[in-house]
CSV table of N, CA and C in Angstrom, one decimal:
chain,number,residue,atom,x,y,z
A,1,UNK,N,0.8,-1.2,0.0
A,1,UNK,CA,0.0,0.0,0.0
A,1,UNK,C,0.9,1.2,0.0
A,2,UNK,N,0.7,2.4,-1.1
A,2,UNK,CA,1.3,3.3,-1.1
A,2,UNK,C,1.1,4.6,0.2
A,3,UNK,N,1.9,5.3,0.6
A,3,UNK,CA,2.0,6.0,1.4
A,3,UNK,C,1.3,7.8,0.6
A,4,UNK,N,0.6,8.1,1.6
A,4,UNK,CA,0.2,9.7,0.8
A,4,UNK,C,1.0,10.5,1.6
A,5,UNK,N,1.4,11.2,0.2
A,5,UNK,CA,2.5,12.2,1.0
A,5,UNK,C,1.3,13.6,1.5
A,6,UNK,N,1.1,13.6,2.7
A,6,UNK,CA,0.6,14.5,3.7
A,6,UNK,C,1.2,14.9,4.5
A,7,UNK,N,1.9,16.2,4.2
A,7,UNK,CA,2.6,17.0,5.0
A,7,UNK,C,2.9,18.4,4.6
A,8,UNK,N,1.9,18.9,4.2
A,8,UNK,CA,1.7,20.2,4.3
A,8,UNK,C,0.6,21.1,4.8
A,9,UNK,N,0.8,22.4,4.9
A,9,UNK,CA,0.0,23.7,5.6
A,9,UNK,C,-0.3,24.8,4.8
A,10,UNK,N,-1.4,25.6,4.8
A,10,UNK,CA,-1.6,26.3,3.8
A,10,UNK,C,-1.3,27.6,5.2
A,11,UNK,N,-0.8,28.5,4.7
A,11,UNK,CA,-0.5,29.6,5.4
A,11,UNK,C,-0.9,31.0,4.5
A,12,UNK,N,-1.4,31.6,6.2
A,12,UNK,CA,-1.9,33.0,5.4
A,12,UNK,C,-1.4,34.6,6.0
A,13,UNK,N,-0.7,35.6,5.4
A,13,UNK,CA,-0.3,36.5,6.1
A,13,UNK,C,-1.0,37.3,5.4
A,14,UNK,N,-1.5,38.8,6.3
A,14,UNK,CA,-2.2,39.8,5.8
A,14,UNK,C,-0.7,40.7,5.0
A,15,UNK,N,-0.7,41.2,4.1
A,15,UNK,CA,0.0,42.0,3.7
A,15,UNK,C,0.6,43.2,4.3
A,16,UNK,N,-0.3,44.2,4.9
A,16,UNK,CA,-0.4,45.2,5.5
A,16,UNK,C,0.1,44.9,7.0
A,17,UNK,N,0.2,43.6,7.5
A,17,UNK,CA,0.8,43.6,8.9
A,17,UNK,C,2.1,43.3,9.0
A,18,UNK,N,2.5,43.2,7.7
A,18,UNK,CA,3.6,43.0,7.9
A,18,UNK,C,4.5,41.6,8.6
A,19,UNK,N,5.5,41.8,9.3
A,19,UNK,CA,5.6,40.5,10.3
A,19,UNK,C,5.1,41.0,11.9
A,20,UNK,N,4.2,41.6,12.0
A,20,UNK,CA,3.8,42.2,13.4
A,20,UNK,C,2.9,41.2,14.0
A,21,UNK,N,2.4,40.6,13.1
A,21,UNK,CA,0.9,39.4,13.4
A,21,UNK,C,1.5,38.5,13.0
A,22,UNK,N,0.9,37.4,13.7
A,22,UNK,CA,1.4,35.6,13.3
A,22,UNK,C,0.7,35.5,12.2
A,23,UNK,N,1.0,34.6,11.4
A,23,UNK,CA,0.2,34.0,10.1
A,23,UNK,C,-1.3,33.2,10.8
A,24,UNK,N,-1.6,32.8,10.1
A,24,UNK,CA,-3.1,32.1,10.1
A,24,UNK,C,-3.4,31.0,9.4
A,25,UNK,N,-3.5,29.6,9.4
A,25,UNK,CA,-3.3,28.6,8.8
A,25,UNK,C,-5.1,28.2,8.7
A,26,UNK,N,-5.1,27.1,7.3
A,26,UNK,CA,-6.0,26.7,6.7
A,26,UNK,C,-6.9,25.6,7.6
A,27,UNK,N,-8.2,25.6,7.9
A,27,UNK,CA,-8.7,24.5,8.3
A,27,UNK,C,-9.5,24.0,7.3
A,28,UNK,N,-9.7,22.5,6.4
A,28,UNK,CA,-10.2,22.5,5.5
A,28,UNK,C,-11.8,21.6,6.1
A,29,UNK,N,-12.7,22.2,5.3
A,29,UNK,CA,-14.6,21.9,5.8
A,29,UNK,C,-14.6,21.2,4.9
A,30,UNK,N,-15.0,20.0,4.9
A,30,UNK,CA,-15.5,19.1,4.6
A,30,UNK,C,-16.8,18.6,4.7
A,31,UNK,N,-17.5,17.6,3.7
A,31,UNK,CA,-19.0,17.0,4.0
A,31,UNK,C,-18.9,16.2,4.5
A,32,UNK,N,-19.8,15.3,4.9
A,32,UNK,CA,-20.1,14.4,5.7
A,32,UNK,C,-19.2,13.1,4.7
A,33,UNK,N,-19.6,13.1,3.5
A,33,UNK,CA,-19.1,12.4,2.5
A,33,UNK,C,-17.3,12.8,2.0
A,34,UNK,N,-17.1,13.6,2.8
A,34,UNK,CA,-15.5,13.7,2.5
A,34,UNK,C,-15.6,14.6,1.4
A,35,UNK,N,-16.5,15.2,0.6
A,35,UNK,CA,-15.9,16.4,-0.5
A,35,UNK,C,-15.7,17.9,0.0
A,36,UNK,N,-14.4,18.5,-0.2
A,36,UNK,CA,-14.1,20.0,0.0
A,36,UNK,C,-15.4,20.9,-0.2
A,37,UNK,N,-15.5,21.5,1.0
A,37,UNK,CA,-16.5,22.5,0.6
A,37,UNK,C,-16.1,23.9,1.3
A,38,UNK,N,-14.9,24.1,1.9
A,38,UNK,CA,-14.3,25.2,1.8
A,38,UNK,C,-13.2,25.3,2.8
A,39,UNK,N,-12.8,26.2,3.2
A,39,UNK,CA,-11.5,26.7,4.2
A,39,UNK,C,-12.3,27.7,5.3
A,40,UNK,N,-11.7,27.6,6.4
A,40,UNK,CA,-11.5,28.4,7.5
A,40,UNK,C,-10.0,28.4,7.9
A,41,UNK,N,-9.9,29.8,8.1
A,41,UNK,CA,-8.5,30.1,8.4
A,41,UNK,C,-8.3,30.5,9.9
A,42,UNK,N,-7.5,29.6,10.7
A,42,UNK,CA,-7.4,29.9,12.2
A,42,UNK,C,-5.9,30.1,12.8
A,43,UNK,N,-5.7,30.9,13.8
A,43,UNK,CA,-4.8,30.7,14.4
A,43,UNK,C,-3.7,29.7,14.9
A,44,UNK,N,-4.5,28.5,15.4
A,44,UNK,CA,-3.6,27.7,16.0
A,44,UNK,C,-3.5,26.9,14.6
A,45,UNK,N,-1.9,26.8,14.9
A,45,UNK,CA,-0.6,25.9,13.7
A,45,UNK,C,-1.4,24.2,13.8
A,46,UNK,N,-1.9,23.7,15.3
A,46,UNK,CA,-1.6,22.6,15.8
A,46,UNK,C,-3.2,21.9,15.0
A,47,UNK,N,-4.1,23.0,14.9
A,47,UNK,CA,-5.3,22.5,14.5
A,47,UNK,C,-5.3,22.7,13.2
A,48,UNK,N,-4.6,23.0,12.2
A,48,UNK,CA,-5.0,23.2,11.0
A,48,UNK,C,-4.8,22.0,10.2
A,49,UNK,N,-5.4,21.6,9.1
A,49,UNK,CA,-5.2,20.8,8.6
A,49,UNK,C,-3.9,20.3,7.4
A,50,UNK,N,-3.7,19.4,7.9
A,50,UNK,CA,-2.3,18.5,7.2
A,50,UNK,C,-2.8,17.7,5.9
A,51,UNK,N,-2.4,18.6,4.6
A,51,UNK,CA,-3.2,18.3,3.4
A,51,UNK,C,-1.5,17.9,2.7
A,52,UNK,N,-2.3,16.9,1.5
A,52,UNK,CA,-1.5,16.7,0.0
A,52,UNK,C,-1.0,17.8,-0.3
A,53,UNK,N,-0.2,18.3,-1.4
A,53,UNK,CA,0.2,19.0,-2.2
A,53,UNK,C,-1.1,19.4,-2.9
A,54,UNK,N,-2.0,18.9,-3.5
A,54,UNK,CA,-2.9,18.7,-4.4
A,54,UNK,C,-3.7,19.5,-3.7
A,55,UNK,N,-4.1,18.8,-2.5
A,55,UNK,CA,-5.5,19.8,-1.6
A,55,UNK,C,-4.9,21.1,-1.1
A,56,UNK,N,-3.7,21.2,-1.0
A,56,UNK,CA,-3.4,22.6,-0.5
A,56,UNK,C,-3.4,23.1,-1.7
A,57,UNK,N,-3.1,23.2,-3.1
A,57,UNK,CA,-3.8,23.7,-4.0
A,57,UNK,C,-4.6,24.3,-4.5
A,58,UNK,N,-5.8,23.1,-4.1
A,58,UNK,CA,-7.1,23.6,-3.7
A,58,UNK,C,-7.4,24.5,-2.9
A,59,UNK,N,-7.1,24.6,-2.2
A,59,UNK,CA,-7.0,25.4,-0.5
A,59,UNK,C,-7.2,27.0,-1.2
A,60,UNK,N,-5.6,26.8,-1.8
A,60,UNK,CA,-5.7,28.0,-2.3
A,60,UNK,C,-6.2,28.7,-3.2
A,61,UNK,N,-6.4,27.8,-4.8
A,61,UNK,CA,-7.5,28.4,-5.5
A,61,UNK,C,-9.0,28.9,-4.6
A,62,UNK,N,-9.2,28.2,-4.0
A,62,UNK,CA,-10.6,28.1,-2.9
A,62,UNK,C,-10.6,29.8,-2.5
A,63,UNK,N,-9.6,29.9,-1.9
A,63,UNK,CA,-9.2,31.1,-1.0
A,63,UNK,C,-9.0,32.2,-1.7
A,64,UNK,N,-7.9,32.4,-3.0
A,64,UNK,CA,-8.1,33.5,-3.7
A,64,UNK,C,-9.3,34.0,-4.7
A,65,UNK,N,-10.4,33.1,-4.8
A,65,UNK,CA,-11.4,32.8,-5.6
A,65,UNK,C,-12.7,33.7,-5.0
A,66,UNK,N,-12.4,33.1,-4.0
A,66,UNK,CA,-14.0,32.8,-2.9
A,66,UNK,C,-14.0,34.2,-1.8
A,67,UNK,N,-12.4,34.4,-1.4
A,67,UNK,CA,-12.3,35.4,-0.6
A,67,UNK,C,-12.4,36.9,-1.3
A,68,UNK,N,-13.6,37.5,-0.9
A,68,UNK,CA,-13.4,38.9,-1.7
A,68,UNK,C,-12.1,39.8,-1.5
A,69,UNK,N,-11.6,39.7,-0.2
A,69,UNK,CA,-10.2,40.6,0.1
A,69,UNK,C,-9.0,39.8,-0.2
A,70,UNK,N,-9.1,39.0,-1.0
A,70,UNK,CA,-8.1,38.2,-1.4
A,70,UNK,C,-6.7,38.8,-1.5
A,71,UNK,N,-6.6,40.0,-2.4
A,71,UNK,CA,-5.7,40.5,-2.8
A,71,UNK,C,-5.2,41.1,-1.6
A,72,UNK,N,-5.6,41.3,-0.6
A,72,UNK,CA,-4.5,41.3,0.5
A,72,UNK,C,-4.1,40.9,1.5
A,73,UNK,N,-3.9,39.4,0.5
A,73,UNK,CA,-3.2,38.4,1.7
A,73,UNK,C,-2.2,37.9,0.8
A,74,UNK,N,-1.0,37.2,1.6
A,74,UNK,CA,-0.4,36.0,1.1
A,74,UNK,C,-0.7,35.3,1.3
A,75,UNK,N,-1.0,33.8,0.1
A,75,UNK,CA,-1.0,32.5,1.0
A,75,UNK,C,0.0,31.3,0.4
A,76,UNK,N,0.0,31.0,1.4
A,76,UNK,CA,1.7,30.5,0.7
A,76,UNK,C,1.4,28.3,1.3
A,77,UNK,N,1.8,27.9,0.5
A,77,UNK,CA,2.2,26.4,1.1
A,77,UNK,C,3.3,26.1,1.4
A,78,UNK,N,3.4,25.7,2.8
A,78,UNK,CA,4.5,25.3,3.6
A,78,UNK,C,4.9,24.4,3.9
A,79,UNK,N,5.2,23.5,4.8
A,79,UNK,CA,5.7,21.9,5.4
A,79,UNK,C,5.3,21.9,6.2
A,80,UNK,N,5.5,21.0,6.9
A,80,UNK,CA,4.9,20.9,8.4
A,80,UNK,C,5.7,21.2,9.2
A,81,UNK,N,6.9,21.3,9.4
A,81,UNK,CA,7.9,20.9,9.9
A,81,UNK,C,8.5,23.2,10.1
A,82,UNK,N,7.8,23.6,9.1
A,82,UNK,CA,8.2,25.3,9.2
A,82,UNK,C,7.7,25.7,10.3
């Protein structure tokens, strides 16, 4: 059985703060049936979700798409391990 590589974070910094504020990491919403139905972006590193390459992708099309203030944030995909 192949192993999924799951080890990444979607990370979010407001532009405007500069490095004065901590970033803000992805939580991904799911249905009951397991299909993506959107992001919440939360504080704590420890609760956010640990996605594929692929779904943090997603994450972020999702995010720059869906979010009207999009344009001023970063969001960046990271490792787990940052």
């Amino acid at each position: 059985m192949e192993q999924i590589d799951q080890r990444y974070l979607v990370q979010q910094n407001k532009i405007s703060d500069g490095d004065k504020k901590p970033p803000v990491f992805a939580k991904v919403m799911r249905s009951k049936e397991g299909a993506f139905e959107g992001v919440s972006f939360i504080k704590s590193k420890d609760k956010a979700s640990v996605m594929t390459v692929a779904e943090a992708k997603q994450v972020i099309d999702w995010a720059t798409s869906k979010k009207a203030n999009a344009h001023e944030y970063i969001t960046k995909i990271i490792c787990l391990g940052q």
